XYZ file of C-alpha atoms in Angstrom:
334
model
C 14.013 -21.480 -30.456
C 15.961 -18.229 -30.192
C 13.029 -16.239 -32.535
C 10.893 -17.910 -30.256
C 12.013 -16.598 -27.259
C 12.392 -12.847 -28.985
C 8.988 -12.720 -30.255
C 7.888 -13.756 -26.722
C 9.925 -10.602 -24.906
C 8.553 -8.456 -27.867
C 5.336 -8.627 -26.711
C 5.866 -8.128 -23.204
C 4.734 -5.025 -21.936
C 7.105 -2.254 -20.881
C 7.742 -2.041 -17.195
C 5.442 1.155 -16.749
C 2.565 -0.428 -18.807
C 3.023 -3.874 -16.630
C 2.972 -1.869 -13.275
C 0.276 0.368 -14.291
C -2.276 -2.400 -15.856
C -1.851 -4.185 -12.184
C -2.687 -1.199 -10.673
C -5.653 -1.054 -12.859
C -6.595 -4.502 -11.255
C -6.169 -3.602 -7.977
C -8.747 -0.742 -8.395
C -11.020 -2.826 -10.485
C -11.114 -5.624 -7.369
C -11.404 -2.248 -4.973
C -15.128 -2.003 -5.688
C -15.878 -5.508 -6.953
C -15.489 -6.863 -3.254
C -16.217 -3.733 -1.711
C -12.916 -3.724 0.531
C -12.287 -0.612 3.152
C -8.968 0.282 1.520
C -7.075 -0.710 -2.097
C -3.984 -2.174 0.558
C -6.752 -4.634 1.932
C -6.718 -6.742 -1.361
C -4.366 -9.895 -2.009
C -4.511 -10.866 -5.498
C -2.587 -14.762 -6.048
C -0.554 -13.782 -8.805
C -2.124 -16.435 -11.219
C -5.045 -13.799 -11.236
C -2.812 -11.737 -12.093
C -1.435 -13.357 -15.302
C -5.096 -14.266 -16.399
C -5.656 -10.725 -16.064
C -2.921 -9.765 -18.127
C -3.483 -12.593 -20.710
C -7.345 -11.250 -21.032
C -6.749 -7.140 -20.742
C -3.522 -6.816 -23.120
C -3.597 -10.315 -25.054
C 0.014 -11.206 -23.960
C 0.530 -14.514 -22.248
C 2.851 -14.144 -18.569
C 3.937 -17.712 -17.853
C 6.385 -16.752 -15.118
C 5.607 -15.020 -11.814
C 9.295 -14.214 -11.193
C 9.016 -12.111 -14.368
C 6.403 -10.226 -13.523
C 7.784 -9.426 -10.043
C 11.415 -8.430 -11.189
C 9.957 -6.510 -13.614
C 7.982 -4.531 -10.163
C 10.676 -4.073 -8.624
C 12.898 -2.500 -11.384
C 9.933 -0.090 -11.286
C 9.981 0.340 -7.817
C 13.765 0.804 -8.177
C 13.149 3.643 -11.108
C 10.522 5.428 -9.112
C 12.317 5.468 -5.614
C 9.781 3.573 -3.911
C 8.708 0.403 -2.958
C 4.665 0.037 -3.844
C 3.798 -3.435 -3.572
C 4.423 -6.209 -0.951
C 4.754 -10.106 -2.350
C 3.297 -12.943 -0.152
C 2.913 -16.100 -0.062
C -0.714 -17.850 0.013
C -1.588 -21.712 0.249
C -2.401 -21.738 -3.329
C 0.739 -19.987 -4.180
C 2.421 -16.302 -4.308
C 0.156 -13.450 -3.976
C 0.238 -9.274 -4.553
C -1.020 -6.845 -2.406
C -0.242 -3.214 -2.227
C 1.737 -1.732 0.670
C -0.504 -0.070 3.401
C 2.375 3.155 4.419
C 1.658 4.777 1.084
C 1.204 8.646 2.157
C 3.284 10.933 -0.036
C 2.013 12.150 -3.360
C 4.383 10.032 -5.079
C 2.857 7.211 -3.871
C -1.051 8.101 -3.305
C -0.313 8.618 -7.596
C -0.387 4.987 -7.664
C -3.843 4.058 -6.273
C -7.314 4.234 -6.901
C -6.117 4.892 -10.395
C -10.035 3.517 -12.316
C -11.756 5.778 -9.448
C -9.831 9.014 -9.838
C -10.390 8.877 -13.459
C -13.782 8.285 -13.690
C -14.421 11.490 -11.030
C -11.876 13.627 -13.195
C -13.933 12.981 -16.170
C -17.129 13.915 -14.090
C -15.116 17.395 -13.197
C -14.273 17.889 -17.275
C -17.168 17.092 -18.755
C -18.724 19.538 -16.154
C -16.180 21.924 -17.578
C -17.499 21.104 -21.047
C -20.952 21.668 -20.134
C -21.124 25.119 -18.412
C -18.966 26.136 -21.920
C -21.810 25.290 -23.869
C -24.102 27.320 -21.361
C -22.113 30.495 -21.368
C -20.879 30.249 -25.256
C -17.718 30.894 -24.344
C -14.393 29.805 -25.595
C -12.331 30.059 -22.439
C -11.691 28.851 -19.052
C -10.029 29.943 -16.004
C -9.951 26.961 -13.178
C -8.235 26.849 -9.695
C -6.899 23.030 -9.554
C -5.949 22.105 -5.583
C -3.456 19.668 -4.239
C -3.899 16.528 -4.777
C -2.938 13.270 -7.311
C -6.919 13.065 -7.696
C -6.992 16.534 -8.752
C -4.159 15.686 -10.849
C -6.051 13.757 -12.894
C -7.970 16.462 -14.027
C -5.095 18.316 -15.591
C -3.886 15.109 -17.314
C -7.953 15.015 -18.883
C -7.416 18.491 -20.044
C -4.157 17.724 -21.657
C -5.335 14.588 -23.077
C -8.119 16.975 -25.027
C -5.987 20.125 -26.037
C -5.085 19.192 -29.243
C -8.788 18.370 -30.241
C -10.141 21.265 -29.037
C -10.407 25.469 -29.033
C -10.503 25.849 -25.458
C -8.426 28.488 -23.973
C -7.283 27.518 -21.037
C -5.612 29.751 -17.904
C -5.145 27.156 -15.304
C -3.850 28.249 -11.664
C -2.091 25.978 -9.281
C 0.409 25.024 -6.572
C 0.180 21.600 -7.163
C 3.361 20.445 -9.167
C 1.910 17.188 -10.410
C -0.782 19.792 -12.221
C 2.186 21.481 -13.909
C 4.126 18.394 -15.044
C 0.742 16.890 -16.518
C 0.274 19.716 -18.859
C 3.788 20.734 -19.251
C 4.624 16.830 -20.934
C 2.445 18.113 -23.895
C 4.601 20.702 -25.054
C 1.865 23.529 -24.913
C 2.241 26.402 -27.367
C 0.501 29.614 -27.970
C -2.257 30.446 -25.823
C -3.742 27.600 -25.594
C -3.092 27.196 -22.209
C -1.282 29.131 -19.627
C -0.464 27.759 -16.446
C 0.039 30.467 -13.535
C 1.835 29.073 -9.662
C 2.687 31.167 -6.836
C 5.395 31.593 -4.545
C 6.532 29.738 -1.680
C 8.742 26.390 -0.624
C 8.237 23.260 -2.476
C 6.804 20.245 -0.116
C 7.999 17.286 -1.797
C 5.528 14.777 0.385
C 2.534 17.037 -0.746
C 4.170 17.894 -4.203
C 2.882 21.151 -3.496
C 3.976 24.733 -3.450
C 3.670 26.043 -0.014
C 3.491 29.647 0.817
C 1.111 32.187 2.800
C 0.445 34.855 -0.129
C -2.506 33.795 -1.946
C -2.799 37.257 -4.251
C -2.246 34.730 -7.137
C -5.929 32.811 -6.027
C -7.220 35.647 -4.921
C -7.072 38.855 -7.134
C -9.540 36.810 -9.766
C -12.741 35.466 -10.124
C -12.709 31.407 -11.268
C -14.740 29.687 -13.621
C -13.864 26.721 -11.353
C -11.878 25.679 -8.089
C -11.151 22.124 -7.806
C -9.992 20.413 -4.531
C -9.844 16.891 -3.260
C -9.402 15.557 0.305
C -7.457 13.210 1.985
C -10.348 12.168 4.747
C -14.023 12.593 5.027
C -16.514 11.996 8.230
C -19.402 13.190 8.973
C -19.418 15.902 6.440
C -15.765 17.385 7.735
C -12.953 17.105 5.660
C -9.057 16.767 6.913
C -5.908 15.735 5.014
C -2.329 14.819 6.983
C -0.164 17.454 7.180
C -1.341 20.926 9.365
C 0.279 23.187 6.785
C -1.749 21.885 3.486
C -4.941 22.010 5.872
C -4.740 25.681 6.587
C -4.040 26.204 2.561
C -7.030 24.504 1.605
C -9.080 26.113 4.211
C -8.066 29.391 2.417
C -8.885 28.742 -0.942
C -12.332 27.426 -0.279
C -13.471 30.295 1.584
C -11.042 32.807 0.326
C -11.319 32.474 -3.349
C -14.102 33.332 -5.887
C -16.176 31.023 -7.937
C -17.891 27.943 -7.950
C -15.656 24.668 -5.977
C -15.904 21.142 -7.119
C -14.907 18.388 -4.289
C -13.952 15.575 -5.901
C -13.848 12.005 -4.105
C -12.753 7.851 -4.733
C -14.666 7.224 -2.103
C -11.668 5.417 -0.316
C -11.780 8.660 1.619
C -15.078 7.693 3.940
C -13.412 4.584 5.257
C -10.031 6.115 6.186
C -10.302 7.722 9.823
C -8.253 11.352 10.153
C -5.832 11.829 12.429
C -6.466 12.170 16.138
C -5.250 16.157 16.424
C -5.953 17.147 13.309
C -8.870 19.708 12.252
C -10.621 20.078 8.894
C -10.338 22.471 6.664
C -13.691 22.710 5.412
C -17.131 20.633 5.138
C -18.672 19.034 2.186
C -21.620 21.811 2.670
C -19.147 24.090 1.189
C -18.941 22.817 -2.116
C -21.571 23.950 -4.841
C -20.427 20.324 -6.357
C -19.521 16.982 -5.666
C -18.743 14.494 -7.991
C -17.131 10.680 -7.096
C -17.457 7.300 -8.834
C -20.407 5.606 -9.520
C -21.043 2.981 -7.538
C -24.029 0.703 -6.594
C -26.414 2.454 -4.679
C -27.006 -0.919 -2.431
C -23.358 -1.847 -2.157
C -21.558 -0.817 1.501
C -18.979 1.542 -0.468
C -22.215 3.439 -1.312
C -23.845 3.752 1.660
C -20.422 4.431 3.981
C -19.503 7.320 1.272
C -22.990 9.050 1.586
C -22.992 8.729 5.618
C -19.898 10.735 5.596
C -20.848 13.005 3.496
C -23.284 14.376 6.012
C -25.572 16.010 3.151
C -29.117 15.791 4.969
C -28.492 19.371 5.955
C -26.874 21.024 2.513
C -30.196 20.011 0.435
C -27.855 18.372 -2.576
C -28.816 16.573 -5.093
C -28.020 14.525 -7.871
C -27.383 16.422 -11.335
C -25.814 13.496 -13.118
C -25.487 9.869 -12.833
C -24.322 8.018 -15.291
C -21.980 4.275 -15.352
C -18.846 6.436 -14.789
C -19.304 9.077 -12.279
C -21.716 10.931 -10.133
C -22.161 14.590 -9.680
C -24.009 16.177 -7.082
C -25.104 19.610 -7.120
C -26.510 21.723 -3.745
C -28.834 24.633 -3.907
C -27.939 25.663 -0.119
C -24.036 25.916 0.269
C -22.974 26.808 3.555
C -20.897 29.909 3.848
C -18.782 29.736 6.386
C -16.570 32.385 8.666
C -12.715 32.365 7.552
C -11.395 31.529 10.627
C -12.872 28.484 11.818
C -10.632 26.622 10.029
C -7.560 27.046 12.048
């Protein structure tokens, strides 16, 4: 009975791979029922085990488990992430609906940032192959989405020649690459000045020489909000940093999207700090073209007047290139 009960715990999964394969599920559901936001979604927690059962081939017999096991994450990580509730047909998971810090943003979307982060590298890849060249120097913005790029790039530095010289104020960039234990110059990872923002995860400071005294193979930004071809995130003092670098800095800028970002409505005073007519690219998830996620996404991306159009499509990801981008005057963005 004992070895029973051992072999039974060896299998589980550790608390990281438990929390993170839900979270999978979450973002899985996110476009299978088409729901405004990931915190809209209440999965019974049977699902939940079936899922688990099917994905990773362990049996979960016990809901209690399974939530302890959330909470010790939740404990570990300094946050709480989910909310447990109780439905007709028994307990259900959702995901909490005040998750705004980087920390916590980190957590969602997870299928949907990945996808559009392999869209941005194998872009990467593909200009490489044009220019026969062996390195790269990118710009990669604020952002957990844009995160995801740097943890692609890491992922692929041991299988590949690439010479990398990756600039950045966004501190989830440098701990993605820096958990590889880079040597030699295969990559070299460059962040300016300033005051650390721990709700952004961001380096915060008003010189920009760092961004600005080179030319980029590629700048990289995400946003937090998108309507009607404007783009916003939360916080005044990350708006008029991203404003900067996309009409400050040299090179060709990649806007990368979930699409959660078309349903979400910005803040009442806030401004943008750019448009998505400002962007040579933009890549997001695939998604049906039919479905409502579709449709929303491309009304707020107010393209009819940028003349883009579709480079690649494939299952994964979209990218969208435009042939018109908008230049526009410094100070318009506040």
């Amino acid at each position: 009975m004992d070895q029973a009960l051992d072999e039974v715990r060896r299998r589980r999964l550790k608390q990281s791979d438990l929390v993170a394969q839900i979270l999978v599920l979450f973002s899985e559901e996110y476009e299978r029922i088409e729901a405004n936001f990931i915190s809209d979604i209440l999965l019974p927690m049977s699902d939940i085990r079936n899922y688990l059962t099917k994905k990773v081939g362990i049996p979960y017999s016990s809901d209690s488990w399974i939530v302890t096991q959330i909470h010790k994450y939740e404990d570990d990580i300094g946050m709480v992430l989910f909310k447990k509730t109780a439905m007709p047909s028994g307990p259900a998971l959702s995901l909490c609906r005040d998750l705004e810090t980087y920390l916590q943003k980190r957590h969602l979307y997870i299928t949907q940032k990945i996808r559009a982060a392999n869209g941005a590298y194998d872009l990467f890849l593909n200009a490489i192959g044009e220019k026969k060249s062996s390195s790269l120097r990118i710009l990669l913005g604020a952002g957990s989405t844009v995160t995801r790029v740097a943890e692609i790039i890491a992922q692929n530095l041991g299988e590949s020649n690439l010479k990398w010289e990756i600039r950045t104020h966004n501190l989830g960039v440098v701990e993605a690459l820096g958990k590889v234990g880079m040597k030699g110059p295969r990559a070299k990872i460059l962040v300016p000045g300033g005051c650390f923002d721990p709700a952004t995860h961001l380096i915060l400071g008003e010189n920009l020489s760092l961004y600005t005294e080179c030319e980029f193979d590629w700048i990289v930004q995400g946003t937090s909000f998108l309507s009607g071809g404007n783009l916003y995130v939360e916080r005044r003092e990350e708006t008029a940093l991203k404003s900067q670098i996309l009409r400050g800095c040299k090179g060709p800028k990649i806007l990368l999207l979930t699409g959660h970002e078309a349903a979400a409505r910005p803040p009442e005073d806030n401004i943008p700090f750019g448009t998505t007519a400002e962007y040579d690219y933009i890549i997001h998830p695939s998604l049906p073209p039919t479905s409502a996620a579709a449709m929303r996404l491309y009304r707020e991306l107010g393209l009819d007047g940028a003349d883009f159009s579709v480079m690649i499509r494939n299952w994964s990801y979209v990218i969208l290139k435009t042939n018109t981008k908008q230049e526009r005057p410094y100070h318009e963005a506040g």
